[in-house]
């Protein structure tokens, strides 16, 4: 499945990844090759196979609805670049 | 109604599940905490943490599914919904995409003409809420509070089965009553525990194809659903009639201006790239889990309403209003139980709850759960009206005193000398006195002027200082006057 340069730019934008213009064609080729490899699996009949959601053949353990976490805001906030009045501050987001 | 146009509406309702801790962490979910005091490392999206599903949140989703006759998935999958926003610390929201917990089912709504319609449910899935962004508090900055991040939500997606804003409201109300009866959501819309998005399109009546839809976000009250949908339907019809086209887009509803505006197209160029979350294993629900949960389901609003109608002969509308909020229905039934009431007083009780009590609660913006009048006292009040001790007007006075915390109705009646004069001799004497004092009116009445009768009753009431039962005065006066005419 061929991936165009504009597909690469779209995916890069969604992932917030910067791609240099001169890299575009190489990345497009690499991604196309990867998808071609995956596509070769379409030749296999998977009609009776349940799609795998997880490599482990186990089911999700559950936890009881109990409060187990201590309140440690001040500690966690020492790692943040900017906080005020208990809030994390980020560059202005316009809605 | 809209000049040959028909609206098609589907809703997505987010109900916050009433758990103590978050869906994937042991941090608390209580509303109103100081910013970020309830956000632990899992909620903050730190590297290396592992989400573990809250058993109660899962059970609540299954309860909802069983209540609407849906299929409960024996195996369901959590997926990552990827997008970037500062109040989403991980860069993805854990949600469900393929294989949600609940699929199918239906909810009945009651429409204005009293008939019911069944609204299909596409699916209901579990997901975590995002945090909250505060855009106005700091110049040039946005403040982020992650207390809400990781709070469990049940997203309930309807089929596009509604045909008017009124039906959309009715659906939202039905779901609201249902989740509250199930005890899985507190339904508090001011606090955002119950909110919805609406998908809306219009088409020519008779057209099978759906028109292009828009999605309205940000709706957090029943009134706003109706207003936002009405405005959007008009906007689309105007566009189409003017030769324009509806563009598929997300629009934000602004309650203050009562208008919607389009979000910028870049904001909605979303491609969430869902994929199964490798941190979470498939969730298995066995038939015996389902049986256990089904056995513990409480009575649902529709069944409760029907029982009230059948047992106490209430009219459908009153029974519907009483069962909208399960706490109100509980209070009502506690009164009936305390007073051992049957049909008559049960209807009287319904009138008082839906009238005086609701008005008083509304006036002070109080919930029925902190109603100052115990059910047993309310039952005594109703009994005193029913046995003729209190007139409606006196009962209102007693009610006000009870509301103000003055104690039991019988004590209030005694302290204020409020009981109706029930002594027949006393009433007869008052009636005799009035007949004697107003011979002219009596003879007018006897010559056929029925209107004068009201005047005579009024005089007896006045003589009793309002403490006589008007019905009994009526009887006594009629009897005495017919005796006089012979």
Coordinates of C-alpha atoms in Angstrom, one line a residue:
Chain A
X1 CA 0.0 0.0 0.0
X2 CA 1.7 3.2 -1.2
X3 CA 2.0 6.0 1.4
X4 CA 2.2 9.5 -0.1
X5 CA 4.3 12.3 1.2
X6 CA 1.1 14.1 2.2
X7 CA 0.0 11.0 4.2
X8 CA 3.3 11.2 6.1
X9 CA 2.7 14.9 6.8
X10 CA -0.8 14.0 8.1
X11 CA 0.5 11.3 10.4
X12 CA 3.3 13.5 11.6
X13 CA 0.9 16.3 12.5
X14 CA -1.3 13.9 14.4
X15 CA 1.7 12.6 16.3
X16 CA 3.2 16.0 16.8
X17 CA 6.4 14.8 15.2
X18 CA 8.5 17.2 13.1
X19 CA 9.6 15.8 9.7
X20 CA 12.2 17.6 7.6
X21 CA 11.2 18.1 3.9
X22 CA 14.2 16.1 2.7
X23 CA 13.3 13.1 4.8
X24 CA 9.7 13.0 3.4
X25 CA 10.2 10.7 0.5
X26 CA 12.4 8.2 2.4
X27 CA 9.9 8.0 5.3
X28 CA 7.1 7.5 2.7
X29 CA 9.0 4.6 1.2
X30 CA 9.8 3.0 4.5
X31 CA 6.2 3.2 5.7
X32 CA 5.0 1.8 2.4
X33 CA 7.3 -1.1 2.8
X34 CA 6.1 -1.8 6.3
X35 CA 2.5 -1.7 5.2
X36 CA 3.3 -4.0 2.2
X37 CA 4.7 -6.5 4.7
X38 CA 1.6 -6.4 6.8
X39 CA -0.6 -6.6 3.7
X40 CA 1.0 -9.9 2.8
X41 CA -1.0 -11.4 5.7
X42 CA -4.2 -10.7 3.9
X43 CA -3.4 -13.8 1.9
X44 CA -4.1 -15.9 5.0
X45 CA -7.7 -17.0 5.7
X46 CA -8.5 -15.6 9.2
X47 CA -12.2 -16.2 9.0
X48 CA -12.4 -18.3 12.2
X49 CA -9.8 -16.4 14.2
X50 CA -10.9 -14.0 16.9
X51 CA -8.9 -10.8 16.6
X52 CA -6.3 -10.6 19.3
X53 CA -6.5 -7.7 21.6
X54 CA -3.6 -8.7 23.9
X55 CA -0.7 -11.1 23.5
X56 CA -1.4 -12.6 27.0
X57 CA -4.1 -15.1 27.1
X58 CA -5.5 -13.8 30.4
X59 CA -8.4 -11.6 31.4
X60 CA -8.3 -8.3 33.1
X61 CA -7.9 -8.4 36.9
X62 CA -10.2 -6.0 38.8
X63 CA -9.6 -3.9 41.8
X64 CA -12.2 -3.2 44.5
X65 CA -13.6 0.3 44.6
X66 CA -11.4 1.6 47.4
X67 CA -9.3 4.7 47.8
X68 CA -5.8 3.5 48.1
X69 CA -3.8 6.6 47.0
X70 CA -2.4 9.2 49.4
X71 CA -2.7 12.8 48.6
X72 CA 0.7 13.9 47.5
X73 CA 0.1 16.8 45.2
X74 CA 2.9 19.0 46.4
X75 CA 5.4 16.2 45.7
X76 CA 4.1 15.5 42.2
X77 CA 4.1 19.2 41.4
X78 CA 7.8 19.7 42.1
X79 CA 8.3 17.9 38.8
X80 CA 6.1 20.3 36.8
X81 CA 7.7 23.3 35.1
X82 CA 5.0 25.7 36.3
X83 CA 2.3 25.5 38.8
X84 CA 0.1 28.1 40.7
X85 CA -2.7 27.7 43.2
X86 CA -2.4 24.0 42.9
X87 CA -3.0 24.1 39.1
X88 CA -0.5 23.0 36.5
X89 CA 0.2 25.9 34.1
X90 CA 0.6 25.4 30.4
X91 CA 0.8 27.8 27.5
X92 CA -2.6 29.4 26.7
X93 CA -4.9 27.0 25.0
X94 CA -7.5 28.7 22.9
X95 CA -10.8 26.8 22.6
Chain B
X1 CA -44.4 21.2 12.0
X2 CA -41.3 22.7 10.3
X3 CA -42.7 23.2 6.9
X4 CA -42.3 19.7 5.6
X5 CA -38.9 19.2 7.3
X6 CA -38.2 16.5 9.8
X7 CA -35.4 16.5 12.4
X8 CA -33.3 13.4 13.2
X9 CA -31.6 13.5 16.5
X10 CA -29.3 11.1 18.3
X11 CA -27.7 11.7 21.7
X12 CA -24.5 10.7 23.4
X13 CA -24.9 10.9 27.1
X14 CA -22.0 10.9 29.5
X15 CA -23.0 9.6 32.9
X16 CA -20.4 9.8 35.7
X17 CA -20.5 6.5 37.6
X18 CA -20.9 6.8 41.3
X19 CA -17.8 5.1 42.5
X20 CA -15.6 6.3 45.3
X21 CA -12.3 5.8 43.4
X22 CA -11.3 6.3 39.8
X23 CA -11.8 3.9 37.0
X24 CA -8.2 2.8 36.8
X25 CA -6.6 4.1 40.0
X26 CA -7.3 4.3 43.8
X27 CA -7.5 8.1 43.8
X28 CA -10.8 9.6 45.1
X29 CA -13.6 11.0 42.9
X30 CA -15.4 13.3 45.3
X31 CA -16.5 16.6 43.7
X32 CA -15.2 19.9 44.9
X33 CA -11.7 19.1 46.1
X34 CA -8.9 21.6 45.8
X35 CA -7.2 21.4 42.4
X36 CA -5.0 18.3 41.8
X37 CA -5.4 16.9 45.3
X38 CA -7.2 13.9 43.8
X39 CA -4.8 13.1 41.0
X40 CA -2.4 10.3 41.5
X41 CA 0.5 9.1 39.3
X42 CA -1.8 6.9 37.2
X43 CA -4.2 9.9 36.6
X44 CA -1.2 12.1 35.8
X45 CA 0.0 9.7 33.2
X46 CA 3.5 9.1 34.7
X47 CA 5.6 6.5 32.9
X48 CA 5.6 3.0 34.2
X49 CA 2.2 3.1 35.9
X50 CA -0.4 0.4 35.3
X51 CA -4.1 1.0 35.2
X52 CA -6.3 -1.6 36.9
X53 CA -10.1 -1.6 36.2
X54 CA -12.4 -0.7 39.1
X55 CA -14.8 -3.7 39.6
X56 CA -17.7 -1.5 40.7
X57 CA -17.5 0.7 37.5
X58 CA -17.7 -2.5 35.4
X59 CA -20.6 -3.8 37.5
X60 CA -22.5 -0.5 37.1
X61 CA -22.1 -0.6 33.3
X62 CA -23.5 -4.2 33.3
X63 CA -26.4 -3.0 35.5
X64 CA -27.3 -0.4 32.9
X65 CA -27.1 -2.9 30.1
X66 CA -29.4 -5.3 31.8
X67 CA -31.9 -2.6 32.7
X68 CA -32.2 -1.7 29.0
X69 CA -32.3 -5.2 27.7
X70 CA -29.0 -5.0 26.0
X71 CA -26.4 -7.6 25.1
X72 CA -23.6 -7.7 27.7
X73 CA -20.3 -8.5 26.0
X74 CA -18.7 -11.7 27.4
X75 CA -15.4 -10.2 26.3
X76 CA -14.8 -6.5 26.0
X77 CA -11.8 -4.4 25.1
X78 CA -10.3 -1.1 26.3
X79 CA -8.8 1.0 23.6
X80 CA -6.7 4.1 23.4
X81 CA -8.2 7.2 21.8
X82 CA -5.3 9.3 20.8
X83 CA -5.4 13.1 20.8
X84 CA -3.4 15.9 22.3
X85 CA -4.8 18.3 24.8
X86 CA -3.2 19.6 28.0
X87 CA -6.0 18.2 30.3
X88 CA -5.3 14.7 28.9
X89 CA -1.9 13.9 30.4
X90 CA -1.2 10.6 28.7
X91 CA -2.0 11.9 25.2
X92 CA -4.8 9.3 24.9
X93 CA -8.0 8.6 26.7
X94 CA -8.7 5.1 27.7
X95 CA -12.1 4.3 26.2
X96 CA -13.8 1.4 24.3
X97 CA -14.1 1.2 20.6
X98 CA -14.6 -2.3 19.2
X99 CA -16.4 -4.6 21.7
X100 CA -17.9 -2.2 24.2
X101 CA -19.4 -3.6 27.4
X102 CA -23.0 -2.9 26.4
X103 CA -24.5 -3.2 22.9
X104 CA -28.1 -2.8 21.8
X105 CA -31.2 -2.4 24.0
X106 CA -33.8 0.3 24.2
X107 CA -35.3 2.9 26.4
X108 CA -38.9 4.0 26.4
X109 CA -39.7 7.7 26.4
X110 CA -43.0 9.3 27.0
X111 CA -44.1 12.0 24.5
X112 CA -46.4 14.9 24.9
X113 CA -49.5 13.1 23.8
X114 CA -49.0 10.5 26.5
X115 CA -47.9 7.7 24.2
X116 CA -44.6 6.0 24.5
X117 CA -41.8 5.5 22.0
X118 CA -38.9 3.2 22.1
X119 CA -35.5 4.7 21.5
X120 CA -32.8 2.3 20.4
X121 CA -29.4 2.3 22.2
X122 CA -26.5 1.6 19.9
X123 CA -24.0 1.0 22.7
X124 CA -22.8 2.0 26.1
X125 CA -19.1 1.9 26.9
X126 CA -16.8 2.6 29.8
X127 CA -14.1 5.3 29.6
X128 CA -12.1 7.7 31.8
X129 CA -12.9 11.4 32.0
X130 CA -10.3 14.1 31.1
X131 CA -9.2 16.9 33.4
X132 CA -10.4 20.4 33.4
X133 CA -8.8 23.4 31.7
X134 CA -9.2 26.9 33.2
X135 CA -8.6 29.4 30.5
X136 CA -9.4 32.7 32.2
X137 CA -7.6 32.5 35.5
X138 CA -4.0 33.3 34.4
X139 CA -2.9 35.8 31.8
X140 CA -1.4 34.0 28.8
X141 CA -1.6 30.6 30.6
X142 CA -4.1 27.9 31.0
X143 CA -4.5 26.2 34.4
X144 CA -5.0 22.4 34.5
X145 CA -6.8 20.6 37.2
X146 CA -6.6 16.8 36.9
X147 CA -8.9 15.8 39.7
X148 CA -11.5 14.8 37.1
X149 CA -8.9 12.8 35.0
X150 CA -9.7 9.1 35.4
X151 CA -13.2 9.6 36.8
X152 CA -15.3 6.7 35.4
X153 CA -17.9 7.6 32.7
X154 CA -20.5 5.5 31.0
X155 CA -21.0 6.9 27.5
X156 CA -24.5 6.0 26.3
X157 CA -25.0 6.3 22.6
X158 CA -28.5 6.3 21.2
X159 CA -29.7 5.5 17.7
X160 CA -30.8 8.5 15.6
X161 CA -34.4 7.7 16.7
X162 CA -35.6 11.1 18.0
X163 CA -37.6 13.4 15.8
X164 CA -37.9 16.6 17.8
X165 CA -36.2 18.5 20.5
X166 CA -39.0 17.5 22.9
X167 CA -38.2 13.8 22.3
X168 CA -34.5 14.5 22.9
X169 CA -35.4 16.0 26.2
X170 CA -37.7 13.1 27.1
X171 CA -35.0 10.7 26.2
X172 CA -32.4 12.5 28.4
X173 CA -34.9 12.5 31.2
X174 CA -35.6 8.8 30.9
X175 CA -31.9 8.0 31.0
X176 CA -31.4 10.3 33.9
X177 CA -34.2 8.7 35.9
X178 CA -32.9 5.3 35.0
X179 CA -29.3 5.8 36.1
X180 CA -30.5 7.4 39.3
X181 CA -32.8 4.5 40.1
X182 CA -30.0 2.1 39.4
X183 CA -27.8 4.1 41.8
X184 CA -25.0 4.2 39.2
X185 CA -24.9 8.0 38.7
X186 CA -25.9 10.9 41.0
X187 CA -27.3 12.8 38.0
X188 CA -26.0 16.1 39.2
X189 CA -25.9 18.2 36.0
X190 CA -24.4 21.4 37.6
X191 CA -21.4 19.3 38.7
X192 CA -21.2 17.7 35.2
X193 CA -22.1 14.2 36.4
X194 CA -24.6 13.9 33.6
X195 CA -24.1 15.7 30.3
X196 CA -24.7 15.2 26.6
X197 CA -23.8 15.8 23.0
X198 CA -26.4 15.9 20.3
X199 CA -26.1 14.7 16.7
X200 CA -28.6 16.6 14.6
X201 CA -29.7 16.5 10.9
X202 CA -32.8 17.5 9.0
X203 CA -34.5 15.9 5.9
X204 CA -37.7 16.3 3.9
X205 CA -40.6 14.4 5.5
X206 CA -40.8 11.1 3.8
X207 CA -37.1 11.1 2.8
X208 CA -35.4 7.9 3.8
X209 CA -31.9 9.2 3.5
X210 CA -30.3 11.0 6.5
X211 CA -29.2 14.6 6.0
X212 CA -25.7 15.8 6.8
X213 CA -25.4 16.0 10.6
X214 CA -23.7 18.4 13.0
X215 CA -22.7 17.5 16.5
X216 CA -23.6 19.9 19.3
X217 CA -21.3 19.7 22.3
X218 CA -21.4 21.1 25.8
X219 CA -25.0 20.5 26.8
X220 CA -25.5 20.2 30.5
X221 CA -29.2 20.7 31.2
X222 CA -32.5 19.5 30.0
X223 CA -33.5 23.0 29.0
X224 CA -30.3 23.5 27.0
X225 CA -30.9 20.3 25.0
X226 CA -34.2 21.6 23.9
X227 CA -33.0 25.1 23.1
X228 CA -29.8 24.0 21.4
X229 CA -31.5 21.4 19.3
X230 CA -34.4 23.8 18.3
X231 CA -31.9 26.5 17.3
X232 CA -29.7 24.0 15.3
X233 CA -32.7 22.6 13.5
X234 CA -33.9 26.0 12.4
X235 CA -30.4 26.9 11.3
X236 CA -30.1 23.8 9.1
X237 CA -33.6 24.3 7.6
X238 CA -32.8 28.0 6.8
X239 CA -29.5 27.0 5.2
X240 CA -31.1 24.3 3.0
X241 CA -34.1 26.4 2.0
X242 CA -31.7 29.2 1.1
X243 CA -30.0 26.8 -1.3
X244 CA -27.1 26.1 0.9
X245 CA -25.7 22.9 2.3
X246 CA -25.1 21.7 5.9
X247 CA -21.4 21.1 6.6
X248 CA -20.6 18.2 8.9
X249 CA -19.0 19.8 11.8
X250 CA -18.8 20.1 15.6
X251 CA -20.6 23.1 17.1
X252 CA -20.3 24.4 20.6
X253 CA -23.5 25.4 22.4
X254 CA -23.2 28.6 24.4
X255 CA -26.0 28.8 27.0
X256 CA -25.4 32.5 27.7
X257 CA -26.1 33.6 24.1
X258 CA -28.3 30.6 23.4
X259 CA -26.4 30.1 20.1
X260 CA -24.1 27.5 18.6
X261 CA -20.9 28.2 16.9
X262 CA -18.7 26.1 14.7
X263 CA -15.4 24.8 16.2
X264 CA -12.5 25.6 13.8
X265 CA -12.1 22.9 11.3
X266 CA -8.6 22.2 12.3
X267 CA -9.7 21.4 15.8
X268 CA -12.1 18.7 14.6
X269 CA -9.8 17.2 12.0
X270 CA -9.5 14.4 14.5
X271 CA -8.3 11.0 13.7
X272 CA -8.2 9.2 17.0
X273 CA -6.2 6.2 15.8
X274 CA -7.9 3.8 18.3
X275 CA -6.0 0.7 19.1
X276 CA -6.4 -1.9 22.0
X277 CA -4.6 -0.6 25.1
X278 CA -1.7 -3.0 25.8
X279 CA -1.9 -2.0 29.5
X280 CA -5.3 -3.6 29.9
X281 CA -6.3 -7.1 29.2
X282 CA -9.7 -8.1 27.7
X283 CA -12.5 -7.9 30.3
X284 CA -14.4 -11.1 30.8
X285 CA -18.0 -11.2 32.1
X286 CA -19.4 -14.7 32.7
X287 CA -23.0 -15.7 32.6
X288 CA -22.9 -16.2 36.4
X289 CA -21.6 -12.7 36.9
X290 CA -24.5 -11.5 34.8
X291 CA -27.0 -13.6 36.8
X292 CA -25.7 -12.2 40.1
X293 CA -25.9 -8.6 38.9
X294 CA -29.4 -9.1 37.5
X295 CA -30.6 -10.6 40.7
X296 CA -29.5 -7.5 42.6
X297 CA -31.1 -5.0 40.2
X298 CA -33.4 -2.5 42.0
X299 CA -36.9 -1.8 40.8
X300 CA -36.7 0.3 37.6
X301 CA -38.6 3.6 37.1
X302 CA -41.2 2.2 34.6
X303 CA -42.0 -0.7 36.9
X304 CA -42.2 1.5 39.9
X305 CA -44.5 4.0 38.2
X306 CA -46.8 1.1 37.1
X307 CA -46.9 -0.3 40.6
X308 CA -47.9 3.2 42.0
X309 CA -50.6 3.5 39.4
X310 CA -51.9 0.0 40.0
X311 CA -51.7 0.0 43.8
X312 CA -52.8 3.5 44.7
X313 CA -54.8 4.5 41.6
X314 CA -52.5 7.5 41.0
X315 CA -52.8 9.1 37.6
X316 CA -50.0 8.4 35.2
X317 CA -48.6 11.9 35.2
X318 CA -48.3 12.1 39.0
X319 CA -46.8 8.6 39.2
X320 CA -44.3 9.7 36.5
X321 CA -43.3 12.8 38.4
X322 CA -43.0 10.9 41.7
X323 CA -40.7 8.3 40.1
X324 CA -38.4 10.7 38.2
X325 CA -36.2 11.0 41.2
X326 CA -35.9 7.7 43.2
X327 CA -35.3 9.7 46.5
X328 CA -38.7 11.4 46.0
X329 CA -40.4 8.0 45.3
X330 CA -38.7 6.5 48.4
X331 CA -39.9 9.4 50.6
X332 CA -43.4 9.1 49.2
X333 CA -43.5 5.4 49.9
X334 CA -42.1 5.9 53.4
X335 CA -45.0 8.2 54.1
X336 CA -47.5 5.6 52.8
X337 CA -45.9 2.9 54.9
X338 CA -45.8 5.1 58.1
X339 CA -49.5 6.0 57.7
X340 CA -50.6 2.6 56.3
X341 CA -52.3 4.6 53.6
X342 CA -54.5 3.2 50.9
X343 CA -55.8 4.8 47.8
X344 CA -57.5 8.0 49.1
X345 CA -54.7 9.3 51.4
X346 CA -52.1 8.0 49.0
X347 CA -53.4 10.3 46.3
X348 CA -53.6 13.1 48.9
X349 CA -50.0 12.4 49.8
X350 CA -49.0 12.5 46.1
X351 CA -50.6 16.0 45.8
X352 CA -48.8 17.3 48.8
X353 CA -45.4 16.0 47.7
X354 CA -45.7 17.3 44.2
X355 CA -47.3 20.5 45.4
X356 CA -46.2 22.1 48.7
X357 CA -43.2 19.9 49.4
X358 CA -41.7 20.3 45.9
X359 CA -42.3 24.0 46.0
X360 CA -40.7 24.3 49.5
X361 CA -37.6 22.3 48.4
X362 CA -37.3 24.3 45.3
X363 CA -37.6 27.6 47.1
X364 CA -34.7 26.7 49.4
X365 CA -32.8 24.8 46.7
X366 CA -32.7 21.7 48.9
X367 CA -32.7 18.1 47.9
X368 CA -35.4 15.7 49.2
X369 CA -32.6 13.8 51.0
X370 CA -32.3 16.7 53.4
X371 CA -36.0 17.4 53.7
X372 CA -36.5 18.7 57.3
X373 CA -39.8 16.8 57.7
X374 CA -39.5 13.1 58.6
X375 CA -41.8 10.8 56.6
X376 CA -43.7 9.7 59.8
X377 CA -44.6 13.3 60.6
X378 CA -45.7 13.9 57.1
X379 CA -47.9 10.8 57.4
X380 CA -49.6 12.3 60.5
X381 CA -50.2 15.5 58.7
X382 CA -52.0 13.6 55.8
X383 CA -54.0 11.6 58.4
X384 CA -55.2 14.8 60.0
X385 CA -56.4 16.2 56.7
X386 CA -58.0 12.9 55.8
X387 CA -59.9 12.6 59.1
X388 CA -61.2 16.1 58.8
X389 CA -59.2 17.6 61.7
X390 CA -57.5 20.0 59.4
X391 CA -58.8 22.0 56.4
X392 CA -56.6 22.4 53.4
X393 CA -55.7 25.9 54.6
X394 CA -54.9 24.9 58.1
X395 CA -52.8 22.0 56.8
X396 CA -50.7 24.5 54.9
X397 CA -50.1 26.4 58.2
X398 CA -49.1 23.1 59.9
X399 CA -46.9 22.2 57.0
X400 CA -45.1 25.5 57.2
X401 CA -44.6 25.0 60.9
X402 CA -43.2 21.5 60.4
X403 CA -40.9 22.8 57.7
X404 CA -39.7 25.4 60.1
X405 CA -38.8 22.6 62.5
X406 CA -41.6 23.2 65.0
X407 CA -42.1 19.4 65.5
X408 CA -44.9 17.0 65.2
X409 CA -48.2 18.0 63.5
X410 CA -50.4 17.0 66.5
X411 CA -48.4 19.3 68.8
X412 CA -48.5 22.1 66.3
X413 CA -52.3 21.7 65.9
X414 CA -52.7 21.8 69.7
X415 CA -50.3 24.7 70.3
X416 CA -52.0 26.8 67.7
X417 CA -55.6 25.7 68.3
X418 CA -55.9 24.8 64.7
X419 CA -58.3 21.9 64.7
X420 CA -61.5 22.3 62.8
X421 CA -64.6 22.4 64.9
X422 CA -65.8 18.9 64.5
X423 CA -68.3 19.0 67.3
X424 CA -71.7 18.8 65.5
X425 CA -73.6 20.6 68.2
X426 CA -71.3 23.6 68.0
X427 CA -71.6 23.7 64.2
X428 CA -75.4 23.4 64.4
X429 CA -75.5 26.3 66.8
X430 CA -73.4 28.4 64.5
X431 CA -75.7 27.6 61.6
X432 CA -78.8 28.4 63.6
X433 CA -77.4 31.7 64.5
X434 CA -76.6 32.6 60.9
X435 CA -80.1 31.6 59.8
X436 CA -81.5 33.8 62.5
X437 CA -79.3 36.8 61.7
X438 CA -79.9 36.8 57.9
X439 CA -83.6 36.2 57.4
X440 CA -83.6 38.2 54.1
X441 CA -80.9 36.0 52.5
X442 CA -82.5 32.9 53.8
X443 CA -85.8 33.8 52.1
X444 CA -83.9 34.7 48.9
X445 CA -82.3 31.3 49.0
X446 CA -85.7 29.6 49.7
X447 CA -87.2 31.4 46.7
X448 CA -84.6 29.8 44.5
X449 CA -81.6 32.1 44.6
X450 CA -79.0 29.4 44.9
X451 CA -76.1 31.9 44.8
X452 CA -77.0 33.2 48.3
X453 CA -76.1 29.8 49.7
X454 CA -72.4 30.6 49.4
X455 CA -72.9 33.7 51.4
X456 CA -74.5 31.8 54.2
X457 CA -71.8 29.2 54.3
X458 CA -69.3 32.1 54.4
X459 CA -71.0 33.5 57.4
X460 CA -70.8 30.3 59.3
X461 CA -67.1 29.9 58.4
X462 CA -66.6 33.4 59.6
X463 CA -68.4 32.7 62.9
X464 CA -66.2 29.7 63.4
X465 CA -63.1 31.8 62.7
X466 CA -62.2 29.6 59.8
X467 CA -62.0 26.4 61.9
X468 CA -65.0 24.6 60.5
X469 CA -65.0 22.1 57.7
X470 CA -66.8 23.8 54.8
X471 CA -68.1 20.4 53.6
X472 CA -69.9 19.8 56.9
X473 CA -71.2 23.4 57.1
X474 CA -72.7 22.7 53.7
X475 CA -74.5 19.6 54.8
X476 CA -75.8 21.2 58.0
X477 CA -77.0 24.3 56.3
X478 CA -78.7 22.5 53.5
X479 CA -80.5 20.3 55.9
X480 CA -81.6 23.1 58.2
X481 CA -82.8 25.3 55.2
X482 CA -84.8 22.5 53.7
X483 CA -86.3 21.8 57.1
X484 CA -87.2 25.6 57.2
X485 CA -88.9 25.5 53.9
X486 CA -91.3 22.8 54.9

